[in-house]
Amino acid sequence: QKEVEQNSGPLSVPEGAIASLNCTYSDRGSQSFFWYRQYSGKSPELIMFIYSNGDKEDGRFTAQLNKASQYVSLLIRDSQPSDSATYLCAVKGSGGFKTIFGAGTRLFVKA
Amino acid sequence: EAQVTQNPRYLITVTGKKLTVTCSQNMNHEYMSWYRQDPGLGLRQIYYSMNVEVTDKGDVPEGYKVSRKEKRNFPLILESPSPNQTSLYFCASSFHGQYPGELFFGEGSRLTVL
């Protein structure tokens, strides 16, 4: 079992729709959870982080964390073509030293 | 401007020719790390460093060396590159021991080993 798993996609949504990205992790002691966005050929950039159970909203983005289910998700409301990218789920493990990444989900937002 | 700087950005080399990819950060971060990114495999950690003179292996350290003699610099050394080390490499840094500890990435170094 991979430490951080994501559906590789591609996920295709129409402009204005809600995009839902999911991630599961194996280390129950994990402390912090991140979503990074990566455009093709570019470096990852942080969108959101979350470390408490529940929802965290920032503009059009909402991160959701359920530690009991070892599940993290990212919702993108009112999706725009500029949101088309690969979204990386990352988990900081129980030791606090390593950040493990999922393989990423490719999102396409159709205009 | 806060940044992580990697050099070179692009490199084509031949099997066995030693090379070094430099990484420098100006944010006074304790933690630095190297990742490689390959299609379908995501970002895999090569080595990381929690502070000067403190380094440890990540998930895919074979064929790589690192050193951390100064806080700001964390070079990645390929003593004898092989074609399976052809990849996109990212250096990243963060504060250690502070929440949330998000990573700041360099622009990436695309390496091709022939």
Tab-separated table of C-alpha atoms in Angstrom:
chain	number	residue	atom	x	y	z
A	1	GLN	CA	0.000	0.000	0.000
A	2	LYS	CA	1.351	3.398	-0.947
A	3	GLU	CA	1.774	5.862	1.880
A	4	VAL	CA	-0.251	8.564	0.155
A	5	GLU	CA	-2.706	7.588	-2.552
A	6	GLN	CA	-4.552	9.738	-5.036
A	7	ASN	CA	-6.650	8.972	-8.066
A	8	SER	CA	-4.371	9.861	-10.966
A	9	GLY	CA	-7.257	11.079	-13.103
A	10	PRO	CA	-7.546	12.878	-15.316
A	11	LEU	CA	-10.539	14.533	-13.730
A	12	SER	CA	-12.461	16.654	-16.177
A	13	VAL	CA	-15.063	19.199	-15.051
A	14	PRO	CA	-16.853	22.009	-16.880
A	15	GLU	CA	-16.116	25.609	-16.058
A	16	GLY	CA	-18.085	26.767	-13.022
A	17	ALA	CA	-18.508	23.280	-11.575
A	18	ILE	CA	-17.109	21.881	-8.333
A	19	ALA	CA	-13.985	19.760	-8.637
A	20	SER	CA	-13.458	17.195	-5.902
A	21	LEU	CA	-10.003	15.738	-5.317
A	22	ASN	CA	-9.360	12.943	-2.862
A	23	CYS	CA	-6.411	11.511	-0.994
A	24	THR	CA	-5.855	8.734	1.550
A	25	TYR	CA	-2.814	8.164	3.716
A	26	SER	CA	-1.472	5.234	5.704
A	27	ASP	CA	0.397	6.792	8.666
A	28	ARG	CA	-2.143	7.310	11.442
A	29	GLY	CA	0.293	9.588	13.296
A	30	SER	CA	0.515	12.067	10.426
A	31	GLN	CA	0.454	15.656	11.587
A	32	SER	CA	-0.033	18.052	8.703
A	33	PHE	CA	-1.710	17.747	5.356
A	34	PHE	CA	-1.122	19.848	2.299
A	35	TRP	CA	-2.460	20.431	-1.154
A	36	TYR	CA	-0.041	21.684	-3.770
A	37	ARG	CA	-0.854	22.714	-7.309
A	38	GLN	CA	1.633	22.046	-10.073
A	39	TYR	CA	1.357	23.402	-13.572
A	40	SER	CA	3.090	21.446	-16.299
A	41	GLY	CA	6.848	21.972	-16.156
A	42	LYS	CA	6.629	24.153	-13.053
A	43	SER	CA	7.330	23.612	-9.390
A	44	PRO	CA	4.611	22.748	-6.881
A	45	GLU	CA	3.016	25.658	-5.063
A	46	LEU	CA	1.069	25.440	-1.840
A	47	ILE	CA	-2.686	25.944	-2.064
A	48	MET	CA	-3.788	24.949	1.412
A	49	PHE	CA	-2.771	23.113	4.537
A	50	ILE	CA	-4.912	21.557	7.235
A	51	TYR	CA	-4.100	19.749	10.466
A	52	SER	CA	-7.390	19.591	12.373
A	53	ASN	CA	-10.369	17.426	11.573
A	54	GLY	CA	-13.081	19.198	9.651
A	55	ASP	CA	-13.190	21.765	6.885
A	56	LYS	CA	-10.964	24.694	6.118
A	57	GLU	CA	-12.018	27.234	3.531
A	58	ASP	CA	-9.901	29.724	1.610
A	59	GLY	CA	-11.660	31.508	-1.214
A	60	ARG	CA	-12.823	28.957	-3.772
A	61	PHE	CA	-10.875	26.169	-2.076
A	62	THR	CA	-12.004	23.957	0.800
A	63	ALA	CA	-9.820	21.309	2.379
A	64	GLN	CA	-11.427	18.543	4.382
A	65	LEU	CA	-9.680	16.250	6.828
A	66	ASN	CA	-10.964	13.082	8.474
A	67	LYS	CA	-8.212	11.531	10.552
A	68	ALA	CA	-10.324	8.553	11.626
A	69	SER	CA	-10.778	7.594	7.975
A	70	GLN	CA	-7.277	8.788	7.023
A	71	TYR	CA	-8.790	10.854	4.285
A	72	VAL	CA	-8.086	14.323	2.928
A	73	SER	CA	-9.941	16.093	0.162
A	74	LEU	CA	-9.847	19.342	-1.748
A	75	LEU	CA	-12.925	20.988	-3.219
A	76	ILE	CA	-12.573	23.685	-5.841
A	77	ARG	CA	-15.742	25.692	-6.331
A	78	ASP	CA	-16.529	27.653	-9.484
A	79	SER	CA	-13.716	25.879	-11.322
A	80	GLN	CA	-11.848	27.956	-13.887
A	81	PRO	CA	-9.727	26.871	-16.858
A	82	SER	CA	-6.742	28.332	-14.982
A	83	ASP	CA	-7.303	25.656	-12.317
A	84	SER	CA	-6.248	23.016	-14.839
A	85	ALA	CA	-3.135	21.490	-13.289
A	86	THR	CA	-1.928	18.510	-11.307
A	87	TYR	CA	-2.891	18.578	-7.639
A	88	LEU	CA	-0.536	16.924	-5.205
A	89	CYS	CA	-1.630	15.704	-1.805
A	90	ALA	CA	1.205	15.742	0.725
A	91	VAL	CA	1.357	14.406	4.258
A	92	LYS	CA	3.855	15.225	6.959
A	93	GLY	CA	4.474	12.009	8.835
A	94	SER	CA	4.422	11.263	12.535
A	95	GLY	CA	8.169	11.847	12.858
A	96	GLY	CA	7.734	15.371	11.556
A	97	PHE	CA	10.752	15.032	9.320
A	98	LYS	CA	9.419	13.809	6.046
A	99	THR	CA	6.730	15.048	3.726
A	100	ILE	CA	5.342	12.280	1.537
A	101	PHE	CA	3.589	13.116	-1.709
A	102	GLY	CA	0.910	11.321	-3.610
A	103	ALA	CA	1.372	10.823	-7.341
A	104	GLY	CA	-1.058	13.659	-8.072
A	105	THR	CA	-4.422	14.063	-9.778
A	106	ARG	CA	-4.603	15.825	-13.119
A	107	LEU	CA	-7.528	18.223	-13.346
A	108	PHE	CA	-8.894	19.621	-16.584
A	109	VAL	CA	-11.453	22.432	-16.465
A	110	LYS	CA	-13.236	22.780	-19.784
A	111	ALA	CA	-14.284	26.261	-20.870
B	1	GLU	CA	12.551	38.027	-2.410
B	2	ALA	CA	12.194	34.710	-0.559
B	3	GLN	CA	13.266	31.930	-2.844
B	4	VAL	CA	14.902	28.571	-3.404
B	5	THR	CA	17.395	28.645	-6.252
B	6	GLN	CA	18.559	25.583	-8.134
B	7	ASN	CA	21.296	25.309	-10.759
B	8	PRO	CA	21.527	24.178	-13.428
B	9	ARG	CA	17.924	24.258	-14.609
B	10	TYR	CA	18.660	21.976	-17.527
B	11	LEU	CA	21.520	19.542	-17.994
B	12	ILE	CA	22.345	16.811	-20.460
B	13	THR	CA	25.254	14.620	-19.444
B	14	VAL	CA	26.709	11.201	-20.133
B	15	THR	CA	26.839	8.093	-18.002
B	16	GLY	CA	29.524	8.218	-15.343
B	17	LYS	CA	30.348	11.926	-15.497
B	18	LYS	CA	30.052	13.334	-11.989
B	19	LEU	CA	27.735	16.275	-11.565
B	20	THR	CA	26.414	18.508	-8.824
B	21	VAL	CA	23.066	20.272	-8.689
B	22	THR	CA	23.201	23.216	-6.347
B	23	CYS	CA	20.384	24.453	-4.127
B	24	SER	CA	20.340	27.620	-2.089
B	25	GLN	CA	17.595	29.208	0.029
B	26	ASN	CA	17.453	32.670	1.575
B	27	MET	CA	14.692	32.079	4.149
B	28	ASN	CA	16.879	30.767	6.979
B	29	HIS	CA	15.074	27.429	6.817
B	30	GLU	CA	16.478	24.573	8.863
B	31	TYR	CA	14.961	21.833	6.756
B	32	MET	CA	15.979	21.143	3.161
B	33	SER	CA	15.159	18.242	0.921
B	34	TRP	CA	15.664	16.855	-2.567
B	35	TYR	CA	12.922	15.193	-4.565
B	36	ARG	CA	12.823	13.612	-7.972
B	37	GLN	CA	9.684	13.594	-10.058
B	38	ASP	CA	8.933	10.965	-12.653
B	39	PRO	CA	5.717	10.454	-14.655
B	40	GLY	CA	3.159	8.463	-12.698
B	41	LEU	CA	5.341	8.295	-9.605
B	42	GLY	CA	4.928	11.757	-8.189
B	43	LEU	CA	7.562	13.363	-6.012
B	44	ARG	CA	9.895	10.937	-4.290
B	45	GLN	CA	12.265	12.070	-1.590
B	46	ILE	CA	15.965	11.451	-2.166
B	47	TYR	CA	17.639	12.983	0.880
B	48	TYR	CA	16.725	15.526	3.504
B	49	SER	CA	18.532	17.620	6.053
B	50	MET	CA	17.187	18.939	9.312
B	51	ASN	CA	20.074	21.337	9.883
B	52	VAL	CA	23.756	21.903	9.209
B	53	GLU	CA	25.686	18.621	9.165
B	54	VAL	CA	22.473	16.616	9.740
B	55	THR	CA	21.299	14.622	6.739
B	56	ASP	CA	19.286	11.459	6.239
B	57	LYS	CA	18.118	9.220	3.451
B	58	GLY	CA	14.727	9.555	1.895
B	59	ASP	CA	12.953	6.888	-0.095
B	60	VAL	CA	15.229	6.733	-3.155
B	61	PRO	CA	18.795	7.651	-2.050
B	62	GLU	CA	20.740	5.144	-4.176
B	63	GLY	CA	23.205	6.828	-6.519
B	64	TYR	CA	23.035	10.208	-4.784
B	65	LYS	CA	25.024	12.073	-2.160
B	66	VAL	CA	24.330	15.285	-0.299
B	67	SER	CA	26.087	17.584	2.107
B	68	ARG	CA	24.946	20.414	4.376
B	69	LYS	CA	27.931	22.496	5.361
B	70	GLU	CA	26.021	25.767	5.424
B	71	LYS	CA	22.435	26.390	6.403
B	72	ARG	CA	21.500	27.977	3.115
B	73	ASN	CA	23.021	25.389	0.741
B	74	PHE	CA	22.158	21.752	0.085
B	75	PRO	CA	23.858	20.399	-3.047
B	76	LEU	CA	22.875	17.095	-4.659
B	77	ILE	CA	25.780	15.072	-6.006
B	78	LEU	CA	25.583	12.332	-8.607
B	79	GLU	CA	28.977	10.618	-8.443
B	80	SER	CA	28.386	8.347	-11.445
B	81	PRO	CA	25.126	9.224	-13.155
B	82	SER	CA	23.184	6.522	-14.952
B	83	PRO	CA	20.286	6.791	-17.412
B	84	ASN	CA	17.762	5.796	-14.702
B	85	GLN	CA	18.603	9.062	-12.962
B	86	THR	CA	17.118	11.003	-15.832
B	87	SER	CA	14.417	12.957	-14.072
B	88	LEU	CA	13.110	16.313	-12.907
B	89	TYR	CA	14.687	17.274	-9.600
B	90	PHE	CA	13.287	19.668	-7.034
B	91	CYS	CA	14.950	21.158	-4.012
B	92	ALA	CA	12.651	22.296	-1.227
B	93	SER	CA	13.014	23.946	2.151
B	94	SER	CA	10.906	24.704	5.194
B	95	PHE	CA	11.056	25.664	8.829
B	96	HIS	CA	11.539	22.594	10.975
B	97	GLY	CA	9.385	21.858	13.973
B	98	GLN	CA	6.879	24.582	13.191
B	99	TYR	CA	3.333	24.053	11.977
B	100	PRO	CA	2.400	23.589	9.308
B	101	GLY	CA	5.864	23.216	7.828
B	102	GLU	CA	4.934	23.735	4.235
B	103	LEU	CA	7.646	23.244	1.640
B	104	PHE	CA	8.987	25.981	-0.611
B	105	PHE	CA	10.260	24.612	-3.900
B	106	GLY	CA	12.939	25.624	-6.318
B	107	GLU	CA	12.110	25.867	-10.009
B	108	GLY	CA	13.405	22.399	-10.767
B	109	SER	CA	16.385	20.939	-12.589
B	110	ARG	CA	15.725	18.718	-15.570
B	111	LEU	CA	18.520	16.183	-15.906
B	112	THR	CA	19.082	13.862	-18.848
B	113	VAL	CA	21.732	11.153	-18.602
B	114	LEU	CA	22.689	9.576	-21.914
